[in-house]
Amino acid sequence: MFLELNNVGKTFNGGGEESFEVFSDIDLGIEENQFVSLLGPSGCGKSTLLSMVAGLEEVTSGSIVLEGETIKKAGPDRGMVFQQPSLFPWLNVKENVLFPLKSSWPKKEAEERVDRFLQMVHLSRFKKNYTHELSGGMQQRVAIARALAMDPKILLMDEPFGALDEQTRHILHDELMKIWQETQKTILFVTHSIQEAIKLSDRVVVMGTRPGKVIADFKIDLPRPRRRENPDVIELERKVMNLLETEINKVLKEELSHEFSH
């Protein structure tokens, strides 16, 4: 298995005696070149799980193994794309993508890679622009190019299109599909959107909450591109929504009872 999560648990220790269990006993295996989405209500630990695969958060229990190597810290074999593009405003587009390559790639090769990936995300003619001169969608494409230029084994995406308007999001869905098919990267993608997960993924892993756990794993064998009006897509959306509604109601009940008890 390419990426393995074995009995993974995460607990945050609050002040004093208090600790908060985000999730426990998460078991998940991901094959190479798969596009897998994590879907679930707020608070189920999707982003925390992704950060742990990235090596940005410590594992409390269990292990995360990428190609036989246990993940202990962040590394260039995992490319991360956040909801906010986290670009350097004092560097232009090309310099932003080049930045993480400077220490590990020969200059000429690094520049060739940057040009290739800027071309792939259709930003070649904007390479001398600064990030404040770009739209939100363009900034996110710079972030994707930067992550890909490092040639990671896996691309980790934390709601990368969550802050964009619907039209831009649909355009970037199509872009991401082309990039994924061209680069054959393994992608682990966190989203709140059922439609987005079904449109993009080979598998949709649904997480429940309090504490977080995997409650379903849908393998999606529908041909791409997937259209919302396709009856199979509608049926799958309904199944996932029914599962999620139960979890969301559980969260709401807990929050309301917590409010009334104070």
PDB file of N, CA and C in Angstrom, residues 2 38 47 53 79 142 224 256:
ATOM      1  N   PHE A   2       0.504   2.237  -0.785  1.00  0.00           N
ATOM      2  CA  PHE A   2       1.318   3.447  -0.957  1.00  0.00           C
ATOM      3  C   PHE A   2       1.328   4.310   0.316  1.00  0.00           C
ATOM      4  N   LEU A  38     -11.451  13.352   1.590  1.00  0.00           N
ATOM      5  CA  LEU A  38     -11.951  13.191   2.964  1.00  0.00           C
ATOM      6  C   LEU A  38     -13.098  14.176   3.141  1.00  0.00           C
ATOM      7  N   SER A  47      -8.891  18.026   8.525  1.00  0.00           N
ATOM      8  CA  SER A  47      -7.693  18.849   8.303  1.00  0.00           C
ATOM      9  C   SER A  47      -6.544  18.427   9.218  1.00  0.00           C
ATOM     10  N   VAL A  53      -0.460  13.683   8.032  1.00  0.00           N
ATOM     11  CA  VAL A  53       0.187  13.056   6.865  1.00  0.00           C
ATOM     12  C   VAL A  53       1.306  13.977   6.359  1.00  0.00           C
ATOM     13  N   GLY A  79       3.624  17.359  -0.853  1.00  0.00           N
ATOM     14  CA  GLY A  79       3.315  18.744  -1.232  1.00  0.00           C
ATOM     15  C   GLY A  79       1.986  19.145  -0.619  1.00  0.00           C
ATOM     16  N   VAL A 142      -0.973  29.133  -8.537  1.00  0.00           N
ATOM     17  CA  VAL A 142       0.460  29.303  -8.225  1.00  0.00           C
ATOM     18  C   VAL A 142       0.844  28.331  -7.104  1.00  0.00           C
ATOM     19  N   ARG A 224     -15.290   9.982 -16.076  1.00  0.00           N
ATOM     20  CA  ARG A 224     -15.109  11.429 -16.011  1.00  0.00           C
ATOM     21  C   ARG A 224     -15.197  11.996 -17.423  1.00  0.00           C
ATOM     22  N   LEU A 256     -25.946  22.376  21.184  1.00  0.00           N
ATOM     23  CA  LEU A 256     -27.110  22.992  21.829  1.00  0.00           C
ATOM     24  C   LEU A 256     -27.188  22.586  23.302  1.00  0.00           C
TER      25      LEU A 256
END
